[in-house]
Tab-separated table of C-alpha atoms in Angstrom:
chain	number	residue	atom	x	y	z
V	70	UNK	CA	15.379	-7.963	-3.854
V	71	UNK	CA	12.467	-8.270	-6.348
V	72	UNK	CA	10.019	-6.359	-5.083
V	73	UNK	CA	7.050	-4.991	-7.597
V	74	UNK	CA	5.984	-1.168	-6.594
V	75	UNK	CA	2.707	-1.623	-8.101
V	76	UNK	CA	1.282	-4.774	-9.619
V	77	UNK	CA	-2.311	-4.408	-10.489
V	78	UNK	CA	-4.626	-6.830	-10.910
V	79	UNK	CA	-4.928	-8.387	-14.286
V	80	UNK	CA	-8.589	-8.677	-14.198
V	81	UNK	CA	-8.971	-5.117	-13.248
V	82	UNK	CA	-6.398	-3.836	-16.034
V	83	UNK	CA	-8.346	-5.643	-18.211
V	84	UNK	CA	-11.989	-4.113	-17.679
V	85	UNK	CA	-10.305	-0.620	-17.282
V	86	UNK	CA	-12.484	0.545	-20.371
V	87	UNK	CA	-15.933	-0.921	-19.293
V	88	UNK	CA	-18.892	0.737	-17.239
V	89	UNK	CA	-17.567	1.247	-13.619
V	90	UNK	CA	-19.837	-0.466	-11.414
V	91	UNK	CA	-22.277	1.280	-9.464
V	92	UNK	CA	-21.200	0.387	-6.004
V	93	UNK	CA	-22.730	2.256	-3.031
V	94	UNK	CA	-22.203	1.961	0.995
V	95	UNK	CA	-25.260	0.616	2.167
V	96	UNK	CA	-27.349	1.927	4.984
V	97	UNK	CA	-25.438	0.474	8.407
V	98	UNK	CA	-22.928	-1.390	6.733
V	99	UNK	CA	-19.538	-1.083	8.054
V	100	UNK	CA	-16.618	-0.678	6.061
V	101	UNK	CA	-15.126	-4.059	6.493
V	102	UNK	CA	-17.970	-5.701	5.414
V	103	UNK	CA	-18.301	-2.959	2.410
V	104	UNK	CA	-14.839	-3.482	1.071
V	105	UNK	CA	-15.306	-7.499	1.364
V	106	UNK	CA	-17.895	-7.239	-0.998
V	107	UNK	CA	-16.448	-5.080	-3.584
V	108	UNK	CA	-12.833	-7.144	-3.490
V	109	UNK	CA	-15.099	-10.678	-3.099
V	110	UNK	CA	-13.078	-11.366	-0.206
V	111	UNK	CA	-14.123	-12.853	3.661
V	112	UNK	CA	-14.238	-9.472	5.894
V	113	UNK	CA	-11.687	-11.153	8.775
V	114	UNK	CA	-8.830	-11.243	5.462
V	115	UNK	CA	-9.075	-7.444	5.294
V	116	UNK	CA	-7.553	-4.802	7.227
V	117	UNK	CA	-9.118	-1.254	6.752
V	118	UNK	CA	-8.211	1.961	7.329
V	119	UNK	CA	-11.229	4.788	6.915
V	120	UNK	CA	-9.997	8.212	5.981
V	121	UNK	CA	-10.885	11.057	4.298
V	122	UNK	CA	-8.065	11.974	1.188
V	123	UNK	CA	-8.267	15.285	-0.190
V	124	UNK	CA	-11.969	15.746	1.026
V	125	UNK	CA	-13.208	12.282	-0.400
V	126	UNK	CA	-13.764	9.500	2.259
V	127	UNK	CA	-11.446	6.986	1.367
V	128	UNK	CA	-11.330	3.124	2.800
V	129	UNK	CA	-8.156	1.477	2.128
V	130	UNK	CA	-8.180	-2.400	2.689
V	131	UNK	CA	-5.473	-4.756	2.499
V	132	UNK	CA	-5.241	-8.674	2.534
V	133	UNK	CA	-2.748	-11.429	1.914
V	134	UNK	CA	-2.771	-14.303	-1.208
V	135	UNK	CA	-1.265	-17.028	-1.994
V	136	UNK	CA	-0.236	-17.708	-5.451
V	137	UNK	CA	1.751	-21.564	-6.389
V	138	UNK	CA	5.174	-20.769	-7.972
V	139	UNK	CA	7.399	-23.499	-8.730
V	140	UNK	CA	5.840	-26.068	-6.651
V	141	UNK	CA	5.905	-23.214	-3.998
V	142	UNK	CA	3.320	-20.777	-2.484
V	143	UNK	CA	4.867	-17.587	-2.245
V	144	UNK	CA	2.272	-14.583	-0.651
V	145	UNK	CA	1.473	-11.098	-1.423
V	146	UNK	CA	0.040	-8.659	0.157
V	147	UNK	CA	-2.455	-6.658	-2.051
V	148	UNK	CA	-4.114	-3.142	-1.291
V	149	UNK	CA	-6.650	-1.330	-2.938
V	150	UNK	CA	-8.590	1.717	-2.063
V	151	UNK	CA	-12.254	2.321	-2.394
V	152	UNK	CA	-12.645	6.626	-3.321
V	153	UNK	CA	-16.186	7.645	-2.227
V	154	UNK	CA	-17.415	10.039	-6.008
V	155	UNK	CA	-19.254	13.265	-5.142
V	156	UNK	CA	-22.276	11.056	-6.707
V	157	UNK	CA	-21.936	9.184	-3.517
V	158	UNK	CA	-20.515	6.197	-5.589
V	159	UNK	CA	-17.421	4.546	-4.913
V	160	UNK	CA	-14.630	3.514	-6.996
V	161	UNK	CA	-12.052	0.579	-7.197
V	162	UNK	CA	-8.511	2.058	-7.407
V	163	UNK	CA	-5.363	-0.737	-6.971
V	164	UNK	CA	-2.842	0.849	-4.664
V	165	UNK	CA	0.099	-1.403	-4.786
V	166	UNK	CA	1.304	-4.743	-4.263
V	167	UNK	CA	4.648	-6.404	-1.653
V	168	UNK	CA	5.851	-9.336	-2.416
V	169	UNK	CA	7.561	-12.110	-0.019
V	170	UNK	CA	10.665	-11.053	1.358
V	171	UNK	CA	12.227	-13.384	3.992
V	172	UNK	CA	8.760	-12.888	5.723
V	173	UNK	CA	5.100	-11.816	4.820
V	174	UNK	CA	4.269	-8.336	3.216
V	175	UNK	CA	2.304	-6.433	6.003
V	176	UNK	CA	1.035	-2.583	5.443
V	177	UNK	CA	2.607	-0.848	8.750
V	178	UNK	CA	1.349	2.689	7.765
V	179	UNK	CA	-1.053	4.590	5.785
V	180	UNK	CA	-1.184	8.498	5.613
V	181	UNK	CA	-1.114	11.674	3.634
V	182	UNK	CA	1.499	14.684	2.575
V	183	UNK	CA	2.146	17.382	-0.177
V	184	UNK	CA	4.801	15.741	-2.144
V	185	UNK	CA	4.486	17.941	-5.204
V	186	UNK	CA	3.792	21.342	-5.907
V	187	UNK	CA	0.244	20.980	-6.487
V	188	UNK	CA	-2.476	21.585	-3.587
V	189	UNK	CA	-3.383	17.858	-3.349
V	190	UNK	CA	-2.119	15.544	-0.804
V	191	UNK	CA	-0.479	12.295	-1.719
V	192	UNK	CA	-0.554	9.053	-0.426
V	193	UNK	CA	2.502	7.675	1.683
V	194	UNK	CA	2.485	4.210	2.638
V	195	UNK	CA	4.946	2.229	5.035
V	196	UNK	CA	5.376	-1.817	3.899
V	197	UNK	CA	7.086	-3.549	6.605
V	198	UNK	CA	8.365	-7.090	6.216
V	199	UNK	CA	9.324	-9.109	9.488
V	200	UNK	CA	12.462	-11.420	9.530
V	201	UNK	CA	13.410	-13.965	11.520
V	202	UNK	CA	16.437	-15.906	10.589
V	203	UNK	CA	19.429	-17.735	12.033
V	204	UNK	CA	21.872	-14.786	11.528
V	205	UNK	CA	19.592	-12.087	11.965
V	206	UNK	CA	15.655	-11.111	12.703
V	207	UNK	CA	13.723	-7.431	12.685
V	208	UNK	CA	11.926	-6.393	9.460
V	209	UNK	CA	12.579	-5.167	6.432
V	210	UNK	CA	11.056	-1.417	5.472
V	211	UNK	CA	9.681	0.436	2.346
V	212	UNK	CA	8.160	3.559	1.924
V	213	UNK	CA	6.409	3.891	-1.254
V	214	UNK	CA	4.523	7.239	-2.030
V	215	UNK	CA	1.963	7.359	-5.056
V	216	UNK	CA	0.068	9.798	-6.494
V	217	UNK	CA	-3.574	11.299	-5.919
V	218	UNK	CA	-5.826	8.926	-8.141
V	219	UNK	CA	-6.358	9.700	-12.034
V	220	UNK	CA	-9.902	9.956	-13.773
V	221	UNK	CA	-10.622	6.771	-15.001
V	222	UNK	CA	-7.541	4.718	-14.021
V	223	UNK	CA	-7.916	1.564	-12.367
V	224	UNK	CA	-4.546	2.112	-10.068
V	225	UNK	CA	-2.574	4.352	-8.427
V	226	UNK	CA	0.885	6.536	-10.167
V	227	UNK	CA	3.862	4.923	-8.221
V	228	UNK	CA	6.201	8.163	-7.755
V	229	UNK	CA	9.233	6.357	-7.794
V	230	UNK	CA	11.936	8.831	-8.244
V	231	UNK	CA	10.076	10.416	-4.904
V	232	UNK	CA	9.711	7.061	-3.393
V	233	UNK	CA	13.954	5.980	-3.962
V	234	UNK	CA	14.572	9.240	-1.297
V	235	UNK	CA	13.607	7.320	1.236
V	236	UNK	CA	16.556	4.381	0.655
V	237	UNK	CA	14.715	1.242	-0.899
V	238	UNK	CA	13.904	-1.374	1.404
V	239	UNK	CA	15.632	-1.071	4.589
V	240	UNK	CA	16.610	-3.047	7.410
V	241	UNK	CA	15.453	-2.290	11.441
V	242	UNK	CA	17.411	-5.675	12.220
V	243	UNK	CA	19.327	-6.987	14.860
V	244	UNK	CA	22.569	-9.703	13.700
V	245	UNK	CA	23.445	-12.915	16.041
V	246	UNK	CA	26.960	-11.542	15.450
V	247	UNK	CA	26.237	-8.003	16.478
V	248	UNK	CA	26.148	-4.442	14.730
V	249	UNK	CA	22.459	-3.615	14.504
V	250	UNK	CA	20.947	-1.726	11.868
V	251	UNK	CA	18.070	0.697	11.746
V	252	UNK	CA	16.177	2.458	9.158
V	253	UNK	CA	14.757	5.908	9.601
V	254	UNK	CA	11.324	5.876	7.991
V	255	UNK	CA	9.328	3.282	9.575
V	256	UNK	CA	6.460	6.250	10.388
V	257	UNK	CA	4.136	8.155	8.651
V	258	UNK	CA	5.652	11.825	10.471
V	259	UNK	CA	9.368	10.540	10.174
V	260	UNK	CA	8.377	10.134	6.086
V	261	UNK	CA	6.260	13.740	6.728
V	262	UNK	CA	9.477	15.244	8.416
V	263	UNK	CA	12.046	14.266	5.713
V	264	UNK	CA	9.346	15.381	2.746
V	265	UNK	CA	9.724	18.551	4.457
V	266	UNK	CA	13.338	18.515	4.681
V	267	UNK	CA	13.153	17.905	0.326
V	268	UNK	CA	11.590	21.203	0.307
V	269	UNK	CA	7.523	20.130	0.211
């Protein structure tokens, strides 16, 4: 499977140098409607989650693309999170990408656990995949876990040697010829149990 752990936005690599913008919450505005106008994107695309990381309100946003590959539009599912600065600005950080598997990238979980042996939380997140096939249907799992974010860069520190604990993609499928299989971390506490388990 070819799946990218973190694919950033060219654009955004790009500019990683320049003047951050000065982008603040305005008065009323909800966070849907906040996050649609920093990622220039119609609010009903964008699911949000609103949570504080490590004492800085955080809104995470996700949303679908489409992108013409060989004569072929193949969809990802990009999310980003928007880190409220103790200036009360916010800042753009790219979070991670999932690319089409059998079935559309969708972000099943978001949440938060020591996974180092600093004092900071990390970020955990759950991609989910759903199948449905002739010979089999369910969805496909990943948990990918990433670092707390990095003065002045424009996306996220995959931990992958942390992240390939947890199996890869995995399978919560049922087959037409029987013999299900299931994969253990498809929540945020089963993924909070097992970093316990590793000894964080």
């Amino acid at each position: 499977m070819s799946i990218r752990p973190l694919l950033p936005l060219l654009a955004l690599l790009a500019t990683a140098n320049a003047s951050a913008p000065d982008w603040r919450l305005e008065g009323g505005e909800t966070p849907a409607h906040f996050a649609a106008r920093i990622l220039g994107r119609p609010e009903g695309d964008l699911n949000i989650v609103d949570a504080p990381w490590n004492g800085r309100r955080t809104i995470f946003a996700d949303y679908q693309r489409g992108e013409l590959q060989n004569n072929y539009t193949v969809s990802f599912r990009e999310l980003f999170a928007l880190v409220q600065q103790s200036d009360g600005a916010w800042r753009k950080i790219a979070v991670t990408t999932g690319e089409e598997e059998g079935g559309d990238a969708e972000v099943a979980a978001i949440g938060f656990a020591n996974a180092d042996r600093d004092a900071d939380r990390e970020l955990i997140v759950i991609l989910k995949w759903p199948q449905q096939h002739y010979d089999y249907s369910g969805a496909f799992y990943e948990v990918r876990l990433f670092d707390t974010p990095a003065l002045g860069k424009p996306a996220l520190t995959y931990l992958e040697g942390l992240s390939k604990k947890f199996g890869g993609v995995g399978c919560e499928c049922s087959s037409r010829e029987g013999g299900d299989t299931h994969y253990r971390f498809k929540t945020i506490a089963a993924v909070k149990q097992e970093l316990k388990r590793l000894g964080y």
